[in-house]
């Protein structure tokens, strides 16, 4: 059995170090924010090459605060992709703004900058590119458009810790970037976690204030704010894990290159497309197959677990029907949703396991 993801494999390697960091927090009596979280913020900002990192309780909160800190709210429109986890769109709605969706580039499956301009209206205030699967969007054309129309760019980097575009790290190119530390992400907490990164001092100050009930100082509330604070235990765990992230990312990239070599001869599937000037961090290794459900079942029968990221685009979810879109509005996202299949990828996967997955795929293709 080869799982899609094996979180315990990572814990086995560094469990002792994690446990020691958690014990330190337990003994300190400081359970929310505090030194462990501040140290992690400092290290994560350095990792992204940004001036600030503000740790919060989830990636969704980081997106929400990015929008609020950028002054986006009721009456504003925010452009993003329908081919993402629903949190991207939910955060826009939490801010009181209207999500405007734009179809994807069929190769990278990221928001297509060439289609964004037609969606800009006088109410448009921001664009949220989602760096899907760990590969950054085409940022230069997006930043140029944003500049021309006076829009803000907020990066949904929840799947893209350490990804690069022209040598710049995810989260460092927009006004702000949001990361998630959900356990299955490339950098995962032992629970929920998220962070907002920015080079903008004003955005950083607003986000720090809003995550902690809008307090400027204790009991002086200058905005309504939220309880979006990070737990000290998560800060300590993330601080330990961040030291391993570069190695883990290189292991993911090696597994991806190995899959690429082993699967490149199979004509009925499409392999992940890495665009120029990108460092892909392979949160997900998604192939495309026109006969996905059969392939998925056959792989399951051979002990290979796979995932679907994502089977239903946001505009076709019942919860988002009131956005006013219908089937056919984003044909490329809809087609991708029917064809993508995520193969097992995580640092501790062995080359043998990669080979076993690839041969399960080849044998399936030969049978049919
Ligand atoms: C995981 C994820 C989120 C949300 O992060 P949470 O920490 O679960 O709130 C948002 N956007 C994308 C693209 C994600 O993958």
JSON list of C-alpha atoms in Angstrom, two decimals, residues 44 48 50 52-54 59 62-63 66 131 153-158 170-179 195-199 203:
[
{"chain": "A", "resi": 44, "resn": "UNK", "atom": "CA", "xyz": [9.67, 32.39, 8.02]},
{"chain": "A", "resi": 48, "resn": "UNK", "atom": "CA", "xyz": [10.34, 34.07, 2.01]},
{"chain": "A", "resi": 50, "resn": "UNK", "atom": "CA", "xyz": [10.00, 39.44, 3.11]},
{"chain": "A", "resi": 52, "resn": "UNK", "atom": "CA", "xyz": [7.39, 40.77, 7.87]},
{"chain": "A", "resi": 53, "resn": "UNK", "atom": "CA", "xyz": [5.58, 37.55, 8.76]},
{"chain": "A", "resi": 54, "resn": "UNK", "atom": "CA", "xyz": [2.45, 37.60, 10.93]},
{"chain": "A", "resi": 59, "resn": "UNK", "atom": "CA", "xyz": [-4.22, 29.98, 5.90]},
{"chain": "A", "resi": 62, "resn": "UNK", "atom": "CA", "xyz": [-4.10, 34.91, 6.44]},
{"chain": "A", "resi": 63, "resn": "UNK", "atom": "CA", "xyz": [-6.01, 35.46, 3.19]},
{"chain": "A", "resi": 66, "resn": "UNK", "atom": "CA", "xyz": [-4.48, 40.25, 3.68]},
{"chain": "A", "resi": 131, "resn": "UNK", "atom": "CA", "xyz": [0.09, 29.09, -6.75]},
{"chain": "A", "resi": 153, "resn": "UNK", "atom": "CA", "xyz": [-2.09, 41.49, -5.76]},
{"chain": "A", "resi": 154, "resn": "UNK", "atom": "CA", "xyz": [-2.46, 39.04, -2.85]},
{"chain": "A", "resi": 155, "resn": "UNK", "atom": "CA", "xyz": [-0.76, 35.68, -3.32]},
{"chain": "A", "resi": 156, "resn": "UNK", "atom": "CA", "xyz": [-2.53, 32.53, -2.18]},
{"chain": "A", "resi": 157, "resn": "UNK", "atom": "CA", "xyz": [0.70, 30.67, -1.47]},
{"chain": "A", "resi": 158, "resn": "UNK", "atom": "CA", "xyz": [-0.99, 28.06, 0.76]},
{"chain": "A", "resi": 170, "resn": "UNK", "atom": "CA", "xyz": [6.19, 32.85, -3.21]},
{"chain": "A", "resi": 171, "resn": "UNK", "atom": "CA", "xyz": [4.59, 35.50, -1.03]},
{"chain": "A", "resi": 172, "resn": "UNK", "atom": "CA", "xyz": [7.24, 38.13, -1.71]},
{"chain": "A", "resi": 173, "resn": "UNK", "atom": "CA", "xyz": [5.92, 39.58, -5.00]},
{"chain": "A", "resi": 174, "resn": "UNK", "atom": "CA", "xyz": [2.39, 40.70, -4.11]},
{"chain": "A", "resi": 175, "resn": "UNK", "atom": "CA", "xyz": [1.32, 43.24, -1.50]},
{"chain": "A", "resi": 176, "resn": "UNK", "atom": "CA", "xyz": [0.89, 40.22, 0.79]},
{"chain": "A", "resi": 177, "resn": "UNK", "atom": "CA", "xyz": [1.10, 36.45, 0.64]},
{"chain": "A", "resi": 178, "resn": "UNK", "atom": "CA", "xyz": [-0.86, 33.85, 2.61]},
{"chain": "A", "resi": 179, "resn": "UNK", "atom": "CA", "xyz": [0.46, 30.43, 3.64]},
{"chain": "A", "resi": 195, "resn": "UNK", "atom": "CA", "xyz": [0.96, 33.10, 8.16]},
{"chain": "A", "resi": 196, "resn": "UNK", "atom": "CA", "xyz": [0.72, 36.36, 6.24]},
{"chain": "A", "resi": 197, "resn": "UNK", "atom": "CA", "xyz": [3.96, 37.70, 4.75]},
{"chain": "A", "resi": 198, "resn": "UNK", "atom": "CA", "xyz": [4.50, 41.20, 3.36]},
{"chain": "A", "resi": 199, "resn": "UNK", "atom": "CA", "xyz": [7.13, 43.81, 2.60]},
{"chain": "A", "resi": 203, "resn": "UNK", "atom": "CA", "xyz": [-0.13, 46.02, 5.91]}
]
